[in-house]
């Protein structure tokens, strides 16, 4: 899903009443496109001339829309920032940014209410929202006479030249061409020559919908 300001506002109201006693004033919501910062709480501190002490205002919660995540993950991010907000608004002194108070509140929400709020999140396996739309790639899949399996992402302008190379290569038993938006291929180099990555028969079968031990005749096919 892709979070919006209206969505964050709606969820904030629900969580504020359910977990924070309705004590938090509605902040400004910002939807960013940050890759490394999932969420952020910030506020402005200024000295009150009357009370002669620091006053907090201009509360803001930022949540990124960079990743294509289930709603539950975005809710965890929002709750993480709401804990920061509550600690700041109530002027609770903590041992650090994610200190004892923060972790106690986080663990309480996780254990009693089934959330999965974290201090840090590994985003390496998360797909970006633009990846969800599916960048299509031209994929060459082939098997060799010695039982090995190969996959390659090919620059489409070199299709004819590489097709000729494949047909001239006596080591290749069978091959096929695929049009794929599978993010498995996102880290493959885009080749202009007959270069490919060796994969297991199981991976080959999964990515080509082929049977690993099948001996299909040499040919070409475009799947869209």
PDB file of N, CA, C and O in Angstrom, residues 114-169:
ATOM      1  N   UNK A 114      -0.248  -7.072  20.104  1.00  0.00           N
ATOM      2  CA  UNK A 114       0.120  -7.830  18.912  1.00  0.00           C
ATOM      3  C   UNK A 114       0.819  -7.048  17.824  1.00  0.00           C
ATOM      4  O   UNK A 114       0.844  -7.487  16.668  1.00  0.00           O
ATOM      5  N   UNK A 115       1.419  -5.886  18.161  1.00  0.00           N
ATOM      6  CA  UNK A 115       2.147  -5.131  17.148  1.00  0.00           C
ATOM      7  C   UNK A 115       3.569  -5.660  17.004  1.00  0.00           C
ATOM      8  O   UNK A 115       4.011  -6.511  17.789  1.00  0.00           O
ATOM      9  N   UNK A 116       4.275  -5.148  16.023  1.00  0.00           N
ATOM     10  CA  UNK A 116       5.654  -5.571  15.782  1.00  0.00           C
ATOM     11  C   UNK A 116       6.526  -4.330  15.572  1.00  0.00           C
ATOM     12  O   UNK A 116       7.264  -4.220  14.591  1.00  0.00           O
ATOM     13  N   UNK A 117       6.423  -3.414  16.523  1.00  0.00           N
ATOM     14  CA  UNK A 117       7.195  -2.178  16.470  1.00  0.00           C
ATOM     15  C   UNK A 117       8.651  -2.505  16.776  1.00  0.00           C
ATOM     16  O   UNK A 117       8.941  -3.283  17.674  1.00  0.00           O
ATOM     17  N   UNK A 118       9.567  -1.897  16.030  1.00  0.00           N
ATOM     18  CA  UNK A 118      10.987  -2.167  16.207  1.00  0.00           C
ATOM     19  C   UNK A 118      11.761  -0.861  16.304  1.00  0.00           C
ATOM     20  O   UNK A 118      11.316   0.184  15.824  1.00  0.00           O
ATOM     21  N   UNK A 119      12.942  -0.956  16.903  1.00  0.00           N
ATOM     22  CA  UNK A 119      13.837   0.202  16.956  1.00  0.00           C
ATOM     23  C   UNK A 119      14.498   0.401  15.607  1.00  0.00           C
ATOM     24  O   UNK A 119      14.572   1.512  15.079  1.00  0.00           O
ATOM     25  N   UNK A 120      14.961  -0.693  15.018  1.00  0.00           N
ATOM     26  CA  UNK A 120      15.578  -0.637  13.692  1.00  0.00           C
ATOM     27  C   UNK A 120      14.992  -1.760  12.833  1.00  0.00           C
ATOM     28  O   UNK A 120      14.663  -2.821  13.329  1.00  0.00           O
ATOM     29  N   UNK A 121      14.907  -1.470  11.541  1.00  0.00           N
ATOM     30  CA  UNK A 121      14.304  -2.420  10.610  1.00  0.00           C
ATOM     31  C   UNK A 121      15.260  -2.664   9.450  1.00  0.00           C
ATOM     32  O   UNK A 121      15.842  -1.725   8.901  1.00  0.00           O
ATOM     33  N   UNK A 122      15.438  -3.930   9.083  1.00  0.00           N
ATOM     34  CA  UNK A 122      16.251  -4.284   7.918  1.00  0.00           C
ATOM     35  C   UNK A 122      15.372  -4.173   6.675  1.00  0.00           C
ATOM     36  O   UNK A 122      14.434  -4.944   6.494  1.00  0.00           O
ATOM     37  N   UNK A 123      15.671  -3.207   5.822  1.00  0.00           N
ATOM     38  CA  UNK A 123      14.841  -2.950   4.639  1.00  0.00           C
ATOM     39  C   UNK A 123      15.401  -3.582   3.371  1.00  0.00           C
ATOM     40  O   UNK A 123      14.843  -3.367   2.289  1.00  0.00           O
ATOM     41  N   UNK A 124      16.468  -4.381   3.496  1.00  0.00           N
ATOM     42  CA  UNK A 124      17.128  -4.891   2.292  1.00  0.00           C
ATOM     43  C   UNK A 124      16.238  -5.807   1.460  1.00  0.00           C
ATOM     44  O   UNK A 124      16.430  -5.918   0.249  1.00  0.00           O
ATOM     45  N   UNK A 125      15.268  -6.459   2.098  1.00  0.00           N
ATOM     46  CA  UNK A 125      14.394  -7.368   1.355  1.00  0.00           C
ATOM     47  C   UNK A 125      13.088  -6.692   0.930  1.00  0.00           C
ATOM     48  O   UNK A 125      12.229  -7.338   0.349  1.00  0.00           O
ATOM     49  N   UNK A 126      12.961  -5.416   1.206  1.00  0.00           N
ATOM     50  CA  UNK A 126      11.734  -4.710   0.867  1.00  0.00           C
ATOM     51  C   UNK A 126      11.819  -4.136  -0.543  1.00  0.00           C
ATOM     52  O   UNK A 126      12.848  -3.589  -0.939  1.00  0.00           O
ATOM     53  N   UNK A 127      10.748  -4.257  -1.278  1.00  0.00           N
ATOM     54  CA  UNK A 127      10.693  -3.709  -2.639  1.00  0.00           C
ATOM     55  C   UNK A 127      10.209  -2.267  -2.590  1.00  0.00           C
ATOM     56  O   UNK A 127       9.354  -1.902  -1.784  1.00  0.00           O
ATOM     57  N   UNK A 128      10.768  -1.441  -3.456  1.00  0.00           N
ATOM     58  CA  UNK A 128      10.312  -0.057  -3.563  1.00  0.00           C
ATOM     59  C   UNK A 128       8.976  -0.016  -4.278  1.00  0.00           C
ATOM     60  O   UNK A 128       8.631  -0.910  -5.054  1.00  0.00           O
ATOM     61  N   UNK A 129       8.204   1.024  -4.018  1.00  0.00           N
ATOM     62  CA  UNK A 129       6.890   1.145  -4.638  1.00  0.00           C
ATOM     63  C   UNK A 129       6.972   1.180  -6.153  1.00  0.00           C
ATOM     64  O   UNK A 129       6.110   0.663  -6.834  1.00  0.00           O
ATOM     65  N   UNK A 130       8.026   1.787  -6.710  1.00  0.00           N
ATOM     66  CA  UNK A 130       8.126   1.819  -8.162  1.00  0.00           C
ATOM     67  C   UNK A 130       8.456   0.443  -8.719  1.00  0.00           C
ATOM     68  O   UNK A 130       8.124   0.116  -9.854  1.00  0.00           O
ATOM     69  N   UNK A 131       9.094  -0.430  -7.894  1.00  0.00           N
ATOM     70  CA  UNK A 131       9.363  -1.796  -8.331  1.00  0.00           C
ATOM     71  C   UNK A 131       8.087  -2.618  -8.387  1.00  0.00           C
ATOM     72  O   UNK A 131       7.953  -3.516  -9.194  1.00  0.00           O
ATOM     73  N   UNK A 132       7.124  -2.271  -7.501  1.00  0.00           N
ATOM     74  CA  UNK A 132       5.869  -3.017  -7.472  1.00  0.00           C
ATOM     75  C   UNK A 132       5.159  -2.936  -8.822  1.00  0.00           C
ATOM     76  O   UNK A 132       4.451  -3.844  -9.235  1.00  0.00           O
ATOM     77  N   UNK A 133       5.324  -1.802  -9.513  1.00  0.00           N
ATOM     78  CA  UNK A 133       4.654  -1.638 -10.789  1.00  0.00           C
ATOM     79  C   UNK A 133       5.236  -2.564 -11.851  1.00  0.00           C
ATOM     80  O   UNK A 133       4.618  -2.788 -12.879  1.00  0.00           O
ATOM     81  N   UNK A 134       6.462  -3.066 -11.603  1.00  0.00           N
ATOM     82  CA  UNK A 134       7.012  -4.095 -12.472  1.00  0.00           C
ATOM     83  C   UNK A 134       7.782  -3.566 -13.665  1.00  0.00           C
ATOM     84  O   UNK A 134       7.189  -3.186 -14.666  1.00  0.00           O
ATOM     85  N   UNK A 135       9.083  -3.506 -13.536  1.00  0.00           N
ATOM     86  CA  UNK A 135       9.921  -3.161 -14.674  1.00  0.00           C
ATOM     87  C   UNK A 135      10.138  -4.431 -15.476  1.00  0.00           C
ATOM     88  O   UNK A 135      10.694  -5.415 -14.985  1.00  0.00           O
ATOM     89  N   UNK A 136       9.715  -4.427 -16.708  1.00  0.00           N
ATOM     90  CA  UNK A 136       9.814  -5.640 -17.520  1.00  0.00           C
ATOM     91  C   UNK A 136      11.215  -5.760 -18.104  1.00  0.00           C
ATOM     92  O   UNK A 136      11.819  -4.794 -18.548  1.00  0.00           O
ATOM     93  N   UNK A 137      11.703  -7.001 -18.093  1.00  0.00           N
ATOM     94  CA  UNK A 137      13.039  -7.288 -18.586  1.00  0.00           C
ATOM     95  C   UNK A 137      12.979  -8.429 -19.592  1.00  0.00           C
ATOM     96  O   UNK A 137      12.169  -9.342 -19.454  1.00  0.00           O
ATOM     97  N   UNK A 138      13.851  -8.370 -20.567  1.00  0.00           N
ATOM     98  CA  UNK A 138      13.974  -9.449 -21.542  1.00  0.00           C
ATOM     99  C   UNK A 138      14.948 -10.472 -20.974  1.00  0.00           C
ATOM    100  O   UNK A 138      16.110 -10.158 -20.701  1.00  0.00           O
ATOM    101  N   UNK A 139      14.464 -11.686 -20.768  1.00  0.00           N
ATOM    102  CA  UNK A 139      15.258 -12.724 -20.106  1.00  0.00           C
ATOM    103  C   UNK A 139      15.512 -13.880 -21.076  1.00  0.00           C
ATOM    104  O   UNK A 139      14.592 -14.368 -21.735  1.00  0.00           O
ATOM    105  N   UNK A 140      16.746 -14.295 -21.122  1.00  0.00           N
ATOM    106  CA  UNK A 140      17.133 -15.484 -21.887  1.00  0.00           C
ATOM    107  C   UNK A 140      17.363 -16.627 -20.908  1.00  0.00           C
ATOM    108  O   UNK A 140      18.107 -16.484 -19.940  1.00  0.00           O
ATOM    109  N   UNK A 141      16.703 -17.748 -21.138  1.00  0.00           N
ATOM    110  CA  UNK A 141      16.870 -18.938 -20.303  1.00  0.00           C
ATOM    111  C   UNK A 141      17.341 -20.085 -21.199  1.00  0.00           C
ATOM    112  O   UNK A 141      16.738 -20.340 -22.241  1.00  0.00           O
ATOM    113  N   UNK A 142      18.404 -20.756 -20.795  1.00  0.00           N
ATOM    114  CA  UNK A 142      18.856 -21.883 -21.621  1.00  0.00           C
ATOM    115  C   UNK A 142      19.494 -22.968 -20.763  1.00  0.00           C
ATOM    116  O   UNK A 142      19.948 -22.735 -19.643  1.00  0.00           O
ATOM    117  N   UNK A 143      19.466 -24.179 -21.323  1.00  0.00           N
ATOM    118  CA  UNK A 143      20.079 -25.348 -20.698  1.00  0.00           C
ATOM    119  C   UNK A 143      21.160 -25.882 -21.622  1.00  0.00           C
ATOM    120  O   UNK A 143      21.038 -25.809 -22.845  1.00  0.00           O
ATOM    121  N   UNK A 144      22.201 -26.416 -21.025  1.00  0.00           N
ATOM    122  CA  UNK A 144      23.302 -26.948 -21.822  1.00  0.00           C
ATOM    123  C   UNK A 144      23.282 -28.483 -21.793  1.00  0.00           C
ATOM    124  O   UNK A 144      22.608 -29.093 -20.964  1.00  0.00           O
ATOM    125  N   UNK A 145      24.004 -29.077 -22.694  1.00  0.00           N
ATOM    126  CA  UNK A 145      24.013 -30.533 -22.819  1.00  0.00           C
ATOM    127  C   UNK A 145      24.577 -31.227 -21.577  1.00  0.00           C
ATOM    128  O   UNK A 145      24.276 -32.405 -21.341  1.00  0.00           O
ATOM    129  N   UNK A 146      25.362 -30.509 -20.791  1.00  0.00           N
ATOM    130  CA  UNK A 146      25.925 -31.127 -19.591  1.00  0.00           C
ATOM    131  C   UNK A 146      25.016 -30.962 -18.370  1.00  0.00           C
ATOM    132  O   UNK A 146      25.441 -31.187 -17.235  1.00  0.00           O
ATOM    133  N   UNK A 147      23.764 -30.542 -18.598  1.00  0.00           N
ATOM    134  CA  UNK A 147      22.777 -30.499 -17.525  1.00  0.00           C
ATOM    135  C   UNK A 147      22.767 -29.230 -16.694  1.00  0.00           C
ATOM    136  O   UNK A 147      22.122 -29.197 -15.642  1.00  0.00           O
ATOM    137  N   UNK A 148      23.432 -28.183 -17.157  1.00  0.00           N
ATOM    138  CA  UNK A 148      23.465 -26.935 -16.400  1.00  0.00           C
ATOM    139  C   UNK A 148      22.374 -25.977 -16.902  1.00  0.00           C
ATOM    140  O   UNK A 148      21.932 -26.067 -18.046  1.00  0.00           O
ATOM    141  N   UNK A 149      21.969 -25.056 -16.014  1.00  0.00           N
ATOM    142  CA  UNK A 149      20.868 -24.136 -16.307  1.00  0.00           C
ATOM    143  C   UNK A 149      21.347 -22.697 -16.147  1.00  0.00           C
ATOM    144  O   UNK A 149      22.037 -22.366 -15.171  1.00  0.00           O
ATOM    145  N   UNK A 150      20.938 -21.832 -17.068  1.00  0.00           N
ATOM    146  CA  UNK A 150      21.416 -20.451 -17.070  1.00  0.00           C
ATOM    147  C   UNK A 150      20.269 -19.471 -17.327  1.00  0.00           C
ATOM    148  O   UNK A 150      19.323 -19.777 -18.077  1.00  0.00           O
ATOM    149  N   UNK A 151      20.397 -18.296 -16.703  1.00  0.00           N
ATOM    150  CA  UNK A 151      19.460 -17.201 -16.933  1.00  0.00           C
ATOM    151  C   UNK A 151      20.261 -15.933 -17.188  1.00  0.00           C
ATOM    152  O   UNK A 151      21.328 -15.733 -16.606  1.00  0.00           O
ATOM    153  N   UNK A 152      19.726 -15.069 -18.039  1.00  0.00           N
ATOM    154  CA  UNK A 152      20.401 -13.806 -18.332  1.00  0.00           C
ATOM    155  C   UNK A 152      19.363 -12.738 -18.652  1.00  0.00           C
ATOM    156  O   UNK A 152      18.298 -13.034 -19.204  1.00  0.00           O
ATOM    157  N   UNK A 153      19.671 -11.506 -18.272  1.00  0.00           N
ATOM    158  CA  UNK A 153      18.856 -10.359 -18.670  1.00  0.00           C
ATOM    159  C   UNK A 153      19.560  -9.703 -19.844  1.00  0.00           C
ATOM    160  O   UNK A 153      20.751  -9.375 -19.771  1.00  0.00           O
ATOM    161  N   UNK A 154      18.822  -9.506 -20.934  1.00  0.00           N
ATOM    162  CA  UNK A 154      19.418  -9.076 -22.194  1.00  0.00           C
ATOM    163  C   UNK A 154      18.900  -7.693 -22.601  1.00  0.00           C
ATOM    164  O   UNK A 154      17.712  -7.392 -22.462  1.00  0.00           O
ATOM    165  N   UNK A 155      19.806  -6.875 -23.096  1.00  0.00           N
ATOM    166  CA  UNK A 155      19.412  -5.613 -23.710  1.00  0.00           C
ATOM    167  C   UNK A 155      18.618  -5.922 -24.977  1.00  0.00           C
ATOM    168  O   UNK A 155      19.109  -6.585 -25.885  1.00  0.00           O
ATOM    169  N   UNK A 156      17.378  -5.460 -25.029  1.00  0.00           N
ATOM    170  CA  UNK A 156      16.486  -5.829 -26.123  1.00  0.00           C
ATOM    171  C   UNK A 156      16.993  -5.488 -27.509  1.00  0.00           C
ATOM    172  O   UNK A 156      16.648  -6.165 -28.485  1.00  0.00           O
ATOM    173  N   UNK A 157      17.823  -4.459 -27.611  1.00  0.00           N
ATOM    174  CA  UNK A 157      18.342  -4.069 -28.922  1.00  0.00           C
ATOM    175  C   UNK A 157      19.329  -5.087 -29.492  1.00  0.00           C
ATOM    176  O   UNK A 157      19.669  -5.042 -30.682  1.00  0.00           O
ATOM    177  N   UNK A 158      19.767  -6.019 -28.624  1.00  0.00           N
ATOM    178  CA  UNK A 158      20.737  -7.035 -29.061  1.00  0.00           C
ATOM    179  C   UNK A 158      20.094  -8.413 -29.192  1.00  0.00           C
ATOM    180  O   UNK A 158      20.788  -9.418 -29.269  1.00  0.00           O
ATOM    181  N   UNK A 159      18.756  -8.425 -29.211  1.00  0.00           N
ATOM    182  CA  UNK A 159      18.040  -9.700 -29.303  1.00  0.00           C
ATOM    183  C   UNK A 159      18.483 -10.513 -30.525  1.00  0.00           C
ATOM    184  O   UNK A 159      18.834 -11.689 -30.405  1.00  0.00           O
ATOM    185  N   UNK A 160      18.461  -9.921 -31.703  1.00  0.00           N
ATOM    186  CA  UNK A 160      18.785 -10.655 -32.928  1.00  0.00           C
ATOM    187  C   UNK A 160      20.205 -11.201 -32.898  1.00  0.00           C
ATOM    188  O   UNK A 160      20.448 -12.362 -33.265  1.00  0.00           O
ATOM    189  N   UNK A 161      21.150 -10.376 -32.447  1.00  0.00           N
ATOM    190  CA  UNK A 161      22.550 -10.799 -32.425  1.00  0.00           C
ATOM    191  C   UNK A 161      22.754 -11.953 -31.445  1.00  0.00           C
ATOM    192  O   UNK A 161      23.457 -12.934 -31.750  1.00  0.00           O
ATOM    193  N   UNK A 162      22.124 -11.866 -30.286  1.00  0.00           N
ATOM    194  CA  UNK A 162      22.314 -12.918 -29.286  1.00  0.00           C
ATOM    195  C   UNK A 162      21.568 -14.191 -29.677  1.00  0.00           C
ATOM    196  O   UNK A 162      22.039 -15.299 -29.430  1.00  0.00           O
ATOM    197  N   UNK A 163      20.433 -14.034 -30.330  1.00  0.00           N
ATOM    198  CA  UNK A 163      19.716 -15.216 -30.834  1.00  0.00           C
ATOM    199  C   UNK A 163      20.594 -15.990 -31.816  1.00  0.00           C
ATOM    200  O   UNK A 163      20.638 -17.231 -31.781  1.00  0.00           O
ATOM    201  N   UNK A 164      21.338 -15.288 -32.649  1.00  0.00           N
ATOM    202  CA  UNK A 164      22.241 -15.944 -33.585  1.00  0.00           C
ATOM    203  C   UNK A 164      23.380 -16.639 -32.843  1.00  0.00           C
ATOM    204  O   UNK A 164      23.780 -17.763 -33.197  1.00  0.00           O
ATOM    205  N   UNK A 165      23.890 -15.989 -31.783  1.00  0.00           N
ATOM    206  CA  UNK A 165      24.951 -16.605 -30.989  1.00  0.00           C
ATOM    207  C   UNK A 165      24.468 -17.900 -30.328  1.00  0.00           C
ATOM    208  O   UNK A 165      25.192 -18.889 -30.291  1.00  0.00           O
ATOM    209  N   UNK A 166      23.241 -17.850 -29.817  1.00  0.00           N
ATOM    210  CA  UNK A 166      22.674 -19.029 -29.161  1.00  0.00           C
ATOM    211  C   UNK A 166      22.568 -20.193 -30.134  1.00  0.00           C
ATOM    212  O   UNK A 166      22.935 -21.335 -29.821  1.00  0.00           O
ATOM    213  N   UNK A 167      22.074 -19.920 -31.320  1.00  0.00           N
ATOM    214  CA  UNK A 167      21.883 -20.977 -32.311  1.00  0.00           C
ATOM    215  C   UNK A 167      23.203 -21.544 -32.805  1.00  0.00           C
ATOM    216  O   UNK A 167      23.257 -22.706 -33.237  1.00  0.00           O
ATOM    217  N   UNK A 168      24.260 -20.735 -32.730  1.00  0.00           N
ATOM    218  CA  UNK A 168      25.565 -21.227 -33.175  1.00  0.00           C
ATOM    219  C   UNK A 168      26.310 -21.960 -32.071  1.00  0.00           C
ATOM    220  O   UNK A 168      27.321 -22.606 -32.332  1.00  0.00           O
ATOM    221  N   UNK A 169      25.821 -21.857 -30.847  1.00  0.00           N
ATOM    222  CA  UNK A 169      26.529 -22.458 -29.709  1.00  0.00           C
ATOM    223  C   UNK A 169      26.125 -23.923 -29.557  1.00  0.00           C
ATOM    224  O   UNK A 169      24.995 -24.234 -29.159  1.00  0.00           O
TER     225      UNK A 169
END
